[in-house]
Structure formats: structure tokens, C-alpha cells
């Protein structure tokens, strides 16, 4: 651990593994004897081709992605997927089901309404998004082109557990996995398309990963811009135009780090251990509370409040003075939020809990 570094609990862009940053630093001036940095090389060079193809190969092995899915490295963030998904998938009914579990989910639905109709079939908005709505598959509309969920709700700290992914039958299931991709094992076969911006749990901002069943590619609406058509990128192995070269390289390093840690099974165990430490402390605390339904708790974003806004603010401030930074909750919900992505070491969570105990002793 480099002593100049803080424990960064930011929701995104977020902490990266220190080992990965060190490798990137070492390779900065001269990548693999190319005599240049990855930022400077042609995306059509042999050396870069091996970076992007390794990144894809590692992701496929980590997530166990079957061959009939394409992996695309795109730009524009998850927010661009809010439009790309309907533009490419509104093929028959121009209508889709959305579950409203937070602001990202609701933004996704709003964007789909520009190209067709987003039917919000369940929402937890009235309960301030403190849980995932219970879904009854018998009410799922059949005359929709797809069914959209947000697997982890970054702002509110809720998630669909892998067991709780809705069974949508023959309707393609789409998952915004921006804030919990690679955090635990989800069965890809339950989804037809998964998308995720890199800057939460994979790498730096700039690249968005799309994992899409091949059969969904090639049916975009006529108005779809070339750059927003999955086919453009699938046909060109994500090299139709200049990709976000350096971000993809960083993702490759993160994937290699994950594989070295023992893959998703090992990371999942570590993530559950970290989340459990924090939740159990909060549950036994007389000062802090977590407002989320226990069965829907996120492993990545853990929210907590004291119930007193001034106290929350001094908590955030004093924590920062101790090198525990970015603990302020999202501006729409207040309180605190600790984002403990894959790269957050156990030590960071332990330090946070130690500080919470100290703070609690002072303020009870
Ligand atoms: C951060 C986030 C987004 C937005 O991502 P951008 O890459 O900034 O567009 C969308 N969905 C979820 C769940 C997020 O956490």
C-alpha cells in the first residue's frame, strides 16, 4: 500500500487496483518493446490488436460468455446505451418493459420513450427506491421487444441478486450492469444484452462494454446513426473508428488482475466478506442505519445515514481528514454511501468501520 494514497469510496470514477496502476506506470513510456505508450500507438497496429483481443478473451473467460454473444468496446457511457438499446431492439412492437429501480433505470426508460414506448411495469419510487419491486412474471407483457433492468442501483444501494434475475421467457432481458459487473457471478444466458460503463468496476471512464447475443444485431431502426448501430461495431471487432484505446488497455490490466485474484468466484467471496463486515456493523450500530431491504442489498454501494443531516455532513468531513474520501451520498438522497468495488481492499472497509465506531462513540 502506497502511503500517499487515500481510501477512495467514490461511486465512479472509482478506485482501481494499486497493482494495476503500478503496471500501467511501468509500461507508460514503452509498452512491450513497442518504443511508445499505449496512448500513442495506432489502433490498427499488431501490438494494439493483441491488447484489445486479450481484453475480450479475459472478459469472456471471467464471465463465462458463450460464443454466440459478441463483446463490444464502445464509447458514450452507459447513458448512450439508454438510446442504443431501443434504437437497435425496437424491431417489432416498438415497446419494451422497464423496471424502475432508481434514477438510472428511469433515465433509461425516458430515453426509450423517444423511439417507442417504455412501459414501466413496476417501480419502487414511492419507497425512495429502498428495495427491488417483487415481480410476478404472469403480469409481464408479451407484446414487447425487450425487458430492461438495472442490476445494481448505484445511488440507492440495491441489487438484483443472481437468484432474483427475472425470468422473462422468450422476451430478451437487457441488464444495465454498470455498477456491479464482475462483482459476483451472474448467468449470462439469462440476458440477451448486458451493458456497463467501465468507470465503476472495470477501469477508467471512456469505454462502455456491451455483451450482446448475435441474433439481436443487424435490426436497427432506419434512423439509427451508424455509430449507434451494434452491427457497425460487431462487424469491425470494435475497430470501426478509433476506440478508447487506453481505457481498453486499462480494462485488460484489471481483467488480468481479477484472474490473478482467482476469478469471479474469489472476488465474489471477497466482496461478500467486505459488504458483510460493513452491513453487520451498521445493523448493530445505534447511530447508523442502512435504509435498504435486507434481501436487496448491494454488495458494491452501501448507503447509511444517521438521521441527522448535520451529523452526516460532519461524518463525511472528518472521514476525509482521515483519508477515507468520497463518502457523501448522492445529491438526490443525501446521507453517506461507501462504494466498495472490487478494487477496494478489505483494509479500506476495516478502516472505515473503525472510524464509524469512533464517531459513534463520540455522538451517542
Ligand atoms: C453510472 C451509471 C450510469 C451512467 O453511466 P455513464 O457511463 O456515466 O453514462 C448508468 N447506469 C448505472 C447503473 C450507473 O451506475
mmCIF file of C-alpha atoms and ligand atoms in Angstrom:
data_model
loop_
_atom_site.group_PDB
_atom_site.id
_atom_site.type_symbol
_atom_site.label_atom_id
_atom_site.label_comp_id
_atom_site.label_asym_id
_atom_site.label_seq_id
_atom_site.Cartn_x
_atom_site.Cartn_y
_atom_site.Cartn_z
ATOM 1 C CA UNK A 1 0.000 0.000 0.000
ATOM 2 C CA UNK A 2 1.343 3.391 -1.043
ATOM 3 C CA UNK A 3 1.008 5.648 1.982
ATOM 4 C CA UNK A 4 0.196 8.748 -0.064
ATOM 5 C CA UNK A 5 -2.989 7.187 -1.333
ATOM 6 C CA UNK A 6 -6.362 7.538 0.353
ATOM 7 C CA UNK A 7 -9.176 5.009 0.561
ATOM 8 C CA UNK A 8 -11.451 6.241 -2.189
ATOM 9 C CA UNK A 9 -15.116 5.285 -1.751
ATOM 10 C CA UNK A 10 -16.266 7.165 -4.861
ATOM 11 C CA UNK A 11 -19.206 5.713 -6.795
ATOM 12 C CA UNK A 12 -17.478 6.425 -10.089
ATOM 13 C CA UNK A 13 -14.972 7.011 -11.478
ATOM 14 C CA UNK A 14 -13.684 4.862 -8.692
ATOM 15 C CA UNK A 15 -10.747 3.116 -7.103
ATOM 16 C CA UNK A 16 -8.532 0.951 -9.305
ATOM 17 C CA UNK A 17 -6.253 -1.813 -8.012
ATOM 18 C CA UNK A 18 -2.938 -0.320 -6.979
ATOM 19 C CA UNK A 19 -1.099 -3.207 -8.680
ATOM 20 C CA UNK A 20 -2.795 -2.295 -11.946
ATOM 21 C CA UNK A 21 -1.819 1.354 -11.655
ATOM 22 C CA UNK A 22 1.774 0.335 -10.988
ATOM 23 C CA UNK A 23 1.889 -1.872 -14.073
ATOM 24 C CA UNK A 24 0.401 0.932 -16.156
ATOM 25 C CA UNK A 25 3.020 3.324 -14.795
ATOM 26 C CA UNK A 26 5.816 0.902 -15.574
ATOM 27 C CA UNK A 27 4.542 0.394 -19.095
ATOM 28 C CA UNK A 28 3.800 4.056 -19.713
ATOM 29 C CA UNK A 29 6.823 5.111 -21.756
ATOM 30 C CA UNK A 30 7.461 1.904 -23.626
ATOM 31 C CA UNK A 31 4.737 -0.707 -23.894
ATOM 32 C CA UNK A 32 6.024 -4.190 -24.561
ATOM 33 C CA UNK A 33 9.090 -3.009 -26.510
ATOM 34 C CA UNK A 34 6.992 -1.012 -28.950
ATOM 35 C CA UNK A 35 9.005 2.086 -28.023
ATOM 36 C CA UNK A 36 5.855 4.062 -27.287
ATOM 37 C CA UNK A 37 2.982 4.305 -24.819
ATOM 38 C CA UNK A 38 -0.386 2.668 -25.461
ATOM 39 C CA UNK A 39 -1.841 6.181 -25.808
ATOM 40 C CA UNK A 40 0.342 6.877 -28.818
ATOM 41 C CA UNK A 41 0.009 3.737 -30.901
ATOM 42 C CA UNK A 42 -2.229 3.075 -33.881
ATOM 43 C CA UNK A 43 -5.359 1.158 -33.003
ATOM 44 C CA UNK A 44 -4.671 -0.842 -36.197
ATOM 45 C CA UNK A 45 -1.194 -1.947 -35.114
ATOM 46 C CA UNK A 46 -0.429 -5.588 -34.270
ATOM 47 C CA UNK A 47 0.586 -4.605 -30.766
ATOM 48 C CA UNK A 48 -2.723 -2.835 -30.103
ATOM 49 C CA UNK A 49 -4.731 -5.634 -31.681
ATOM 50 C CA UNK A 50 -3.270 -8.006 -29.115
ATOM 51 C CA UNK A 51 -4.339 -5.653 -26.297
ATOM 52 C CA UNK A 52 -7.974 -5.462 -27.375
ATOM 53 C CA UNK A 53 -8.202 -9.140 -28.217
ATOM 54 C CA UNK A 54 -6.690 -10.099 -24.854
ATOM 55 C CA UNK A 55 -9.153 -7.792 -23.110
ATOM 56 C CA UNK A 56 -12.024 -9.581 -24.832
ATOM 57 C CA UNK A 57 -10.581 -13.030 -24.181
ATOM 58 C CA UNK A 58 -10.129 -12.301 -20.460
ATOM 59 C CA UNK A 59 -13.639 -10.888 -20.086
ATOM 60 C CA UNK A 60 -15.101 -13.919 -21.850
ATOM 61 C CA UNK A 61 -13.293 -16.273 -19.528
ATOM 62 C CA UNK A 62 -14.100 -14.302 -16.363
ATOM 63 C CA UNK A 63 -17.823 -14.045 -17.116
ATOM 64 C CA UNK A 64 -18.114 -17.331 -18.963
ATOM 65 C CA UNK A 65 -19.554 -15.626 -22.049
ATOM 66 C CA UNK A 66 -20.793 -18.128 -24.669
ATOM 67 C CA UNK A 67 -19.608 -17.881 -28.299
ATOM 68 C CA UNK A 68 -22.957 -16.705 -29.632
ATOM 69 C CA UNK A 69 -22.545 -13.419 -27.751
ATOM 70 C CA UNK A 70 -20.447 -10.566 -29.133
ATOM 71 C CA UNK A 71 -18.348 -8.400 -26.831
ATOM 72 C CA UNK A 72 -18.158 -4.763 -27.960
ATOM 73 C CA UNK A 73 -15.978 -1.929 -26.676
ATOM 74 C CA UNK A 74 -17.909 1.292 -27.289
ATOM 75 C CA UNK A 75 -17.931 4.933 -26.216
ATOM 76 C CA UNK A 76 -20.560 7.285 -24.859
ATOM 77 C CA UNK A 77 -21.000 5.690 -21.447
ATOM 78 C CA UNK A 78 -23.928 3.657 -20.213
ATOM 79 C CA UNK A 79 -26.051 6.726 -20.936
ATOM 80 C CA UNK A 80 -25.584 6.208 -24.681
ATOM 81 C CA UNK A 81 -26.841 2.638 -24.245
ATOM 82 C CA UNK A 82 -30.097 4.090 -22.947
ATOM 83 C CA UNK A 83 -30.663 5.138 -26.606
ATOM 84 C CA UNK A 84 -28.760 2.400 -28.421
ATOM 85 C CA UNK A 85 -30.787 -0.379 -26.852
ATOM 86 C CA UNK A 86 -34.182 0.855 -28.136
ATOM 87 C CA UNK A 87 -32.745 2.044 -31.486
ATOM 88 C CA UNK A 88 -31.425 -1.437 -32.155
ATOM 89 C CA UNK A 89 -34.035 -3.568 -30.415
ATOM 90 C CA UNK A 90 -37.349 -1.861 -31.225
ATOM 91 C CA UNK A 91 -37.873 -4.218 -34.138
ATOM 92 C CA UNK A 92 -41.451 -5.443 -33.864
ATOM 93 C CA UNK A 93 -43.615 -3.781 -31.200
ATOM 94 C CA UNK A 94 -41.581 -0.620 -30.586
ATOM 95 C CA UNK A 95 -42.410 -1.176 -26.950
ATOM 96 C CA UNK A 96 -40.392 -2.500 -24.006
ATOM 97 C CA UNK A 97 -40.884 -3.282 -20.312
ATOM 98 C CA UNK A 98 -38.807 -1.354 -17.795
ATOM 99 C CA UNK A 99 -38.466 -1.863 -14.054
ATOM 100 C CA UNK A 100 -37.953 1.462 -12.321
ATOM 101 C CA UNK A 101 -35.469 0.877 -9.507
ATOM 102 C CA UNK A 102 -33.802 4.282 -9.446
ATOM 103 C CA UNK A 103 -32.710 7.320 -11.427
ATOM 104 C CA UNK A 104 -30.566 5.382 -13.904
ATOM 105 C CA UNK A 105 -33.400 2.974 -14.644
ATOM 106 C CA UNK A 106 -35.778 5.845 -15.051
ATOM 107 C CA UNK A 107 -33.415 7.713 -17.373
ATOM 108 C CA UNK A 108 -33.121 4.574 -19.486
ATOM 109 C CA UNK A 109 -36.921 4.382 -19.776
ATOM 110 C CA UNK A 110 -37.200 8.052 -20.602
ATOM 111 C CA UNK A 111 -34.757 7.698 -23.472
ATOM 112 C CA UNK A 112 -36.585 4.661 -24.874
ATOM 113 C CA UNK A 113 -39.754 6.756 -24.968
ATOM 114 C CA UNK A 114 -38.157 8.842 -27.710
ATOM 115 C CA UNK A 115 -38.158 5.921 -30.115
ATOM 116 C CA UNK A 116 -41.162 3.947 -28.955
ATOM 117 C CA UNK A 117 -42.843 3.183 -25.672
ATOM 118 C CA UNK A 118 -41.220 2.245 -22.375
ATOM 119 C CA UNK A 119 -43.816 0.527 -20.212
ATOM 120 C CA UNK A 120 -42.828 0.816 -16.557
ATOM 121 C CA UNK A 121 -44.303 -2.379 -15.163
ATOM 122 C CA UNK A 122 -43.021 -1.958 -11.612
ATOM 123 C CA UNK A 123 -41.381 0.776 -9.562
ATOM 124 C CA UNK A 124 -40.102 1.290 -6.040
ATOM 125 C CA UNK A 125 -40.041 5.055 -6.417
ATOM 126 C CA UNK A 126 -42.690 5.622 -3.738
ATOM 127 C CA UNK A 127 -40.435 3.938 -1.209
ATOM 128 C CA UNK A 128 -37.489 6.085 -2.255
ATOM 129 C CA UNK A 129 -36.100 3.107 -4.192
ATOM 130 C CA UNK A 130 -35.199 1.291 -0.991
ATOM 131 C CA UNK A 131 -35.965 -2.127 -2.480
ATOM 132 C CA UNK A 132 -36.336 -4.054 -5.736
ATOM 133 C CA UNK A 133 -40.035 -4.489 -6.585
ATOM 134 C CA UNK A 134 -41.354 -8.040 -6.229
ATOM 135 C CA UNK A 135 -42.135 -9.195 -9.729
ATOM 136 C CA UNK A 136 -44.901 -11.523 -10.814
ATOM 137 C CA UNK A 137 -43.927 -12.986 -14.209
ATOM 138 C CA UNK A 138 -47.575 -13.626 -15.044
ATOM 139 C CA UNK A 139 -48.042 -9.873 -15.498
ATOM 140 C CA UNK A 140 -45.077 -9.429 -17.843
ATOM 141 C CA UNK A 141 -46.406 -8.091 -21.170
ATOM 142 C CA UNK A 142 -45.686 -10.408 -24.109
ATOM 143 C CA UNK A 143 -46.004 -7.813 -26.846
ATOM 144 C CA UNK A 144 -42.721 -6.046 -26.085
ATOM 145 C CA UNK A 145 -39.366 -6.187 -27.839
ATOM 146 C CA UNK A 146 -37.354 -6.484 -24.632
ATOM 147 C CA UNK A 147 -37.367 -6.202 -20.831
ATOM 148 C CA UNK A 148 -34.916 -3.833 -19.129
ATOM 149 C CA UNK A 149 -33.492 -3.958 -15.599
ATOM 150 C CA UNK A 150 -30.666 -2.195 -13.746
ATOM 151 C CA UNK A 151 -28.892 -4.995 -11.893
ATOM 152 C CA UNK A 152 -27.313 -2.701 -9.292
ATOM 153 C CA UNK A 153 -28.668 0.683 -8.310
ATOM 154 C CA UNK A 154 -25.597 2.737 -7.630
ATOM 155 C CA UNK A 155 -27.329 5.657 -5.934
ATOM 156 C CA UNK A 156 -29.684 3.730 -3.624
ATOM 157 C CA UNK A 157 -27.562 0.669 -2.895
ATOM 158 C CA UNK A 158 -29.934 -2.047 -4.056
ATOM 159 C CA UNK A 159 -29.323 -5.001 -6.368
ATOM 160 C CA UNK A 160 -30.983 -7.948 -8.016
ATOM 161 C CA UNK A 161 -29.207 -10.953 -6.588
ATOM 162 C CA UNK A 162 -28.211 -13.540 -9.213
ATOM 163 C CA UNK A 163 -31.133 -15.691 -7.975
ATOM 164 C CA UNK A 164 -33.572 -12.826 -8.352
ATOM 165 C CA UNK A 165 -32.989 -12.047 -12.044
ATOM 166 C CA UNK A 166 -36.478 -12.106 -13.578
ATOM 167 C CA UNK A 167 -37.344 -14.975 -15.902
ATOM 168 C CA UNK A 168 -38.694 -13.173 -18.952
ATOM 169 C CA UNK A 169 -39.231 -16.291 -21.067
ATOM 170 C CA UNK A 170 -38.793 -15.528 -24.758
ATOM 171 C CA UNK A 171 -38.578 -11.758 -24.199
ATOM 172 C CA UNK A 172 -34.925 -10.622 -24.377
ATOM 173 C CA UNK A 173 -33.687 -9.440 -20.990
ATOM 174 C CA UNK A 174 -31.408 -6.380 -21.010
ATOM 175 C CA UNK A 175 -29.267 -5.521 -17.988
ATOM 176 C CA UNK A 176 -27.556 -2.261 -17.127
ATOM 177 C CA UNK A 177 -24.705 -3.766 -15.085
ATOM 178 C CA UNK A 178 -22.620 -0.590 -14.877
ATOM 179 C CA UNK A 179 -22.013 -0.713 -11.158
ATOM 180 C CA UNK A 180 -21.788 -4.423 -10.434
ATOM 181 C CA UNK A 181 -20.388 -6.160 -13.486
ATOM 182 C CA UNK A 182 -17.676 -8.639 -12.424
ATOM 183 C CA UNK A 183 -18.608 -8.324 -8.741
ATOM 184 C CA UNK A 184 -20.267 -11.734 -8.499
ATOM 185 C CA UNK A 185 -21.378 -14.462 -10.866
ATOM 186 C CA UNK A 186 -24.461 -13.775 -12.967
ATOM 187 C CA UNK A 187 -25.530 -16.341 -15.546
ATOM 188 C CA UNK A 188 -25.086 -14.564 -18.892
ATOM 189 C CA UNK A 189 -27.564 -16.939 -20.511
ATOM 190 C CA UNK A 190 -30.382 -15.227 -18.647
ATOM 191 C CA UNK A 191 -29.592 -11.996 -20.502
ATOM 192 C CA UNK A 192 -29.695 -11.102 -24.191
ATOM 193 C CA UNK A 193 -27.695 -7.938 -23.690
ATOM 194 C CA UNK A 194 -25.613 -6.541 -20.831
ATOM 195 C CA UNK A 195 -24.015 -3.124 -20.852
ATOM 196 C CA UNK A 196 -21.721 -1.366 -18.421
ATOM 197 C CA UNK A 197 -19.655 1.793 -18.348
ATOM 198 C CA UNK A 198 -16.146 0.857 -17.273
ATOM 199 C CA UNK A 199 -15.556 3.525 -14.664
ATOM 200 C CA UNK A 200 -17.293 1.796 -11.746
ATOM 201 C CA UNK A 201 -15.934 -1.708 -11.556
ATOM 202 C CA UNK A 202 -13.709 -2.249 -14.606
ATOM 203 C CA UNK A 203 -11.366 0.574 -15.477
ATOM 204 C CA UNK A 204 -11.228 4.274 -16.247
ATOM 205 C CA UNK A 205 -14.047 6.208 -17.904
ATOM 206 C CA UNK A 206 -14.234 6.227 -21.680
ATOM 207 C CA UNK A 207 -15.157 2.694 -22.608
ATOM 208 C CA UNK A 208 -18.534 1.004 -22.325
ATOM 209 C CA UNK A 209 -18.769 -2.736 -22.642
ATOM 210 C CA UNK A 210 -21.706 -4.358 -24.409
ATOM 211 C CA UNK A 211 -22.228 -8.109 -24.367
ATOM 212 C CA UNK A 212 -24.933 -8.941 -26.882
ATOM 213 C CA UNK A 213 -26.478 -12.078 -28.360
ATOM 214 C CA UNK A 214 -25.587 -12.171 -32.055
ATOM 215 C CA UNK A 215 -29.174 -12.653 -33.148
ATOM 216 C CA UNK A 216 -30.065 -9.178 -31.831
ATOM 217 C CA UNK A 217 -27.526 -7.490 -34.096
ATOM 218 C CA UNK A 218 -28.466 -6.127 -37.516
ATOM 219 C CA UNK A 219 -32.058 -4.986 -36.988
ATOM 220 C CA UNK A 220 -31.589 -1.337 -36.025
ATOM 221 C CA UNK A 221 -34.262 1.226 -36.871
ATOM 222 C CA UNK A 222 -33.637 3.133 -40.129
ATOM 223 C CA UNK A 223 -32.986 6.378 -38.295
ATOM 224 C CA UNK A 224 -30.148 4.822 -36.257
ATOM 225 C CA UNK A 225 -26.855 6.715 -36.710
ATOM 226 C CA UNK A 226 -24.059 4.470 -37.998
ATOM 227 C CA UNK A 227 -22.145 4.868 -34.752
ATOM 228 C CA UNK A 228 -25.148 3.755 -32.694
ATOM 229 C CA UNK A 229 -25.785 0.586 -34.672
ATOM 230 C CA UNK A 230 -24.389 -2.503 -32.895
ATOM 231 C CA UNK A 231 -23.762 -4.041 -36.325
ATOM 232 C CA UNK A 232 -21.225 -1.347 -37.212
ATOM 233 C CA UNK A 233 -19.097 -2.289 -34.227
ATOM 234 C CA UNK A 234 -19.745 -6.040 -34.316
ATOM 235 C CA UNK A 235 -18.692 -6.264 -37.986
ATOM 236 C CA UNK A 236 -15.476 -4.412 -37.242
ATOM 237 C CA UNK A 237 -14.423 -6.019 -33.950
ATOM 238 C CA UNK A 238 -14.951 -2.666 -32.182
ATOM 239 C CA UNK A 239 -12.428 -1.019 -34.538
ATOM 240 C CA UNK A 240 -14.813 0.721 -36.938
ATOM 241 C CA UNK A 241 -13.367 4.014 -35.756
ATOM 242 C CA UNK A 242 -10.754 4.857 -33.148
ATOM 243 C CA UNK A 243 -11.760 3.114 -29.919
ATOM 244 C CA UNK A 244 -10.896 4.463 -26.449
ATOM 245 C CA UNK A 245 -7.529 2.703 -26.711
ATOM 246 C CA UNK A 246 -6.063 3.494 -23.331
ATOM 247 C CA UNK A 247 -9.230 2.741 -21.361
ATOM 248 C CA UNK A 248 -9.473 -0.646 -23.057
ATOM 249 C CA UNK A 249 -5.837 -1.320 -22.162
ATOM 250 C CA UNK A 250 -6.563 -0.452 -18.519
ATOM 251 C CA UNK A 251 -9.548 -2.817 -18.547
ATOM 252 C CA UNK A 252 -7.278 -5.540 -19.881
ATOM 253 C CA UNK A 253 -4.948 -4.984 -16.909
ATOM 254 C CA UNK A 254 -7.891 -5.059 -14.488
ATOM 255 C CA UNK A 255 -9.148 -8.320 -16.034
ATOM 256 C CA UNK A 256 -5.672 -9.835 -15.649
ATOM 257 C CA UNK A 257 -5.644 -8.705 -12.034
ATOM 258 C CA UNK A 258 -9.059 -10.316 -11.480
ATOM 259 C CA UNK A 259 -7.860 -13.574 -12.996
ATOM 260 C CA UNK A 260 -4.815 -13.473 -10.726
ATOM 261 C CA UNK A 261 -7.085 -12.980 -7.708
ATOM 262 C CA UNK A 262 -8.796 -16.273 -8.592
ATOM 263 C CA UNK A 263 -11.526 -15.070 -10.945
ATOM 264 C CA UNK A 264 -15.119 -14.207 -10.148
ATOM 265 C CA UNK A 265 -15.616 -16.913 -7.532
ATOM 266 C CA UNK A 266 -12.785 -15.498 -5.431
ATOM 267 C CA UNK A 267 -13.822 -11.882 -5.999
ATOM 268 C CA UNK A 268 -17.420 -12.666 -5.104
ATOM 269 C CA UNK A 269 -16.316 -14.219 -1.840
ATOM 270 C CA UNK A 270 -14.169 -11.207 -1.036
ATOM 271 C CA UNK A 271 -16.958 -8.774 -1.975
ATOM 272 C CA UNK A 272 -19.452 -10.607 0.230
ATOM 273 C CA UNK A 273 -16.964 -10.582 3.068
ATOM 274 C CA UNK A 274 -16.401 -6.814 2.748
ATOM 275 C CA UNK A 275 -20.103 -5.969 2.384
ATOM 276 C CA UNK A 276 -20.972 -8.210 5.294
ATOM 277 C CA UNK A 277 -18.438 -6.536 7.572
ATOM 278 C CA UNK A 278 -19.977 -3.151 6.886
ATOM 279 C CA UNK A 279 -23.639 -4.199 6.951
ATOM 280 C CA UNK A 280 -23.240 -6.139 10.197
ATOM 281 C CA UNK A 281 -21.583 -3.208 11.849
ATOM 282 C CA UNK A 282 -24.339 -0.845 10.644
ATOM 283 C CA UNK A 283 -27.087 -3.262 11.727
ATOM 284 C CA UNK A 284 -25.656 -3.370 15.230
ATOM 285 C CA UNK A 285 -24.980 0.336 15.419
ATOM 286 C CA UNK A 286 -27.225 2.672 17.393
ATOM 287 C CA UNK A 287 -26.167 5.670 15.303
ATOM 288 C CA UNK A 288 -26.037 4.457 11.685
ATOM 289 C CA UNK A 289 -28.831 2.895 9.670
ATOM 290 C CA UNK A 290 -28.986 1.317 6.236
ATOM 291 C CA UNK A 291 -32.370 2.082 4.653
ATOM 292 C CA UNK A 292 -32.377 -0.796 2.118
ATOM 293 C CA UNK A 293 -34.432 -4.028 2.248
ATOM 294 C CA UNK A 294 -32.023 -6.683 3.521
ATOM 295 C CA UNK A 295 -32.631 -9.135 0.661
ATOM 296 C CA UNK A 296 -31.915 -6.480 -1.961
ATOM 297 C CA UNK A 297 -28.746 -5.020 -0.526
ATOM 298 C CA UNK A 298 -25.968 -4.105 -2.940
ATOM 299 C CA UNK A 299 -22.511 -5.583 -2.487
ATOM 300 C CA UNK A 300 -20.956 -2.552 -4.188
ATOM 301 C CA UNK A 301 -22.680 0.606 -2.927
ATOM 302 C CA UNK A 302 -23.595 0.701 0.731
ATOM 303 C CA UNK A 303 -25.692 3.622 1.908
ATOM 304 C CA UNK A 304 -26.086 4.708 5.517
ATOM 305 C CA UNK A 305 -27.496 7.628 7.452
ATOM 306 C CA UNK A 306 -27.515 8.927 10.990
ATOM 307 C CA UNK A 307 -30.896 10.588 10.537
ATOM 308 C CA UNK A 308 -29.354 13.993 11.233
ATOM 309 C CA UNK A 309 -28.071 15.904 8.215
ATOM 310 C CA UNK A 310 -25.580 17.983 10.145
ATOM 311 C CA UNK A 311 -24.119 14.895 11.735
ATOM 312 C CA UNK A 312 -23.913 13.234 8.288
ATOM 313 C CA UNK A 313 -22.011 16.242 6.982
ATOM 314 C CA UNK A 314 -19.521 16.197 9.838
ATOM 315 C CA UNK A 315 -19.060 12.456 9.391
ATOM 316 C CA UNK A 316 -18.148 12.936 5.729
ATOM 317 C CA UNK A 317 -15.792 15.782 6.553
ATOM 318 C CA UNK A 318 -13.997 14.073 9.434
ATOM 319 C CA UNK A 319 -13.684 10.828 7.473
ATOM 320 C CA UNK A 320 -11.986 12.707 4.640
ATOM 321 C CA UNK A 321 -9.466 14.129 7.129
ATOM 322 C CA UNK A 322 -8.589 10.523 7.966
ATOM 323 C CA UNK A 323 -8.038 9.575 4.330
ATOM 324 C CA UNK A 324 -11.471 7.981 3.840
ATOM 325 C CA UNK A 325 -12.780 10.049 0.958
ATOM 326 C CA UNK A 326 -15.875 10.437 -1.217
ATOM 327 C CA UNK A 327 -18.309 9.055 1.347
ATOM 328 C CA UNK A 328 -21.006 11.623 0.693
ATOM 329 C CA UNK A 329 -24.256 10.105 -0.568
ATOM 330 C CA UNK A 330 -25.630 11.046 -3.977
ATOM 331 C CA UNK A 331 -27.065 14.572 -4.004
ATOM 332 C CA UNK A 332 -30.552 13.147 -4.602
ATOM 333 C CA UNK A 333 -30.600 11.010 -1.432
ATOM 334 C CA UNK A 334 -28.125 12.569 0.999
ATOM 335 C CA UNK A 335 -26.515 10.661 3.850
ATOM 336 C CA UNK A 336 -23.466 8.565 3.174
ATOM 337 C CA UNK A 337 -22.517 5.999 0.593
ATOM 338 C CA UNK A 338 -19.479 3.757 0.643
ATOM 339 C CA UNK A 339 -18.759 2.317 -2.782
ATOM 340 C CA UNK A 340 -16.669 -0.768 -2.163
ATOM 341 C CA UNK A 341 -15.969 -2.038 -5.660
ATOM 342 C CA UNK A 342 -13.667 -4.976 -6.460
ATOM 343 C CA UNK A 343 -10.576 -2.806 -6.118
ATOM 344 C CA UNK A 344 -11.379 -1.589 -2.585
ATOM 345 C CA UNK A 345 -9.124 -3.577 -0.264
ATOM 346 C CA UNK A 346 -10.553 -5.228 2.865
ATOM 347 C CA UNK A 347 -8.310 -2.868 4.808
ATOM 348 C CA UNK A 348 -10.266 0.128 3.448
ATOM 349 C CA UNK A 349 -13.522 -1.301 4.799
ATOM 350 C CA UNK A 350 -11.909 -2.117 8.148
ATOM 351 C CA UNK A 351 -10.549 1.412 8.440
ATOM 352 C CA UNK A 352 -13.962 2.832 7.600
ATOM 353 C CA UNK A 353 -15.648 0.722 10.270
ATOM 354 C CA UNK A 354 -13.021 1.699 12.826
ATOM 355 C CA UNK A 355 -13.728 5.356 12.085
ATOM 356 C CA UNK A 356 -17.501 4.801 12.241
ATOM 357 C CA UNK A 357 -17.096 3.225 15.696
ATOM 358 C CA UNK A 358 -15.040 6.149 16.880
ATOM 359 C CA UNK A 359 -17.612 8.597 15.507
ATOM 360 C CA UNK A 360 -20.459 6.672 17.062
ATOM 361 C CA UNK A 361 -18.792 6.667 20.485
ATOM 362 C CA UNK A 362 -18.463 10.442 20.286
ATOM 363 C CA UNK A 363 -22.048 11.083 19.192
ATOM 364 C CA UNK A 364 -24.333 8.760 21.044
HETATM 365 C C1 LIG B 1 -23.055 5.474 -13.580
HETATM 366 C C2 LIG B 1 -24.209 4.723 -14.128
HETATM 367 C C3 LIG B 1 -24.766 5.034 -15.375
HETATM 368 C C4 LIG B 1 -24.265 6.179 -16.224
HETATM 369 O O1 LIG B 1 -23.030 5.857 -16.738
HETATM 370 P P1 LIG B 1 -22.224 6.807 -17.738
HETATM 371 O O2 LIG B 1 -21.146 5.879 -18.190
HETATM 372 O O3 LIG B 1 -21.752 7.976 -16.953
HETATM 373 O O4 LIG B 1 -23.137 7.195 -18.839
HETATM 374 C C5 LIG B 1 -25.813 4.272 -15.821
HETATM 375 N N1 LIG B 1 -26.307 3.250 -15.085
HETATM 376 C C6 LIG B 1 -25.799 2.928 -13.893
HETATM 377 C C7 LIG B 1 -26.390 1.800 -13.121
HETATM 378 C C8 LIG B 1 -24.743 3.657 -13.369
HETATM 379 O O5 LIG B 1 -24.233 3.337 -12.167
#
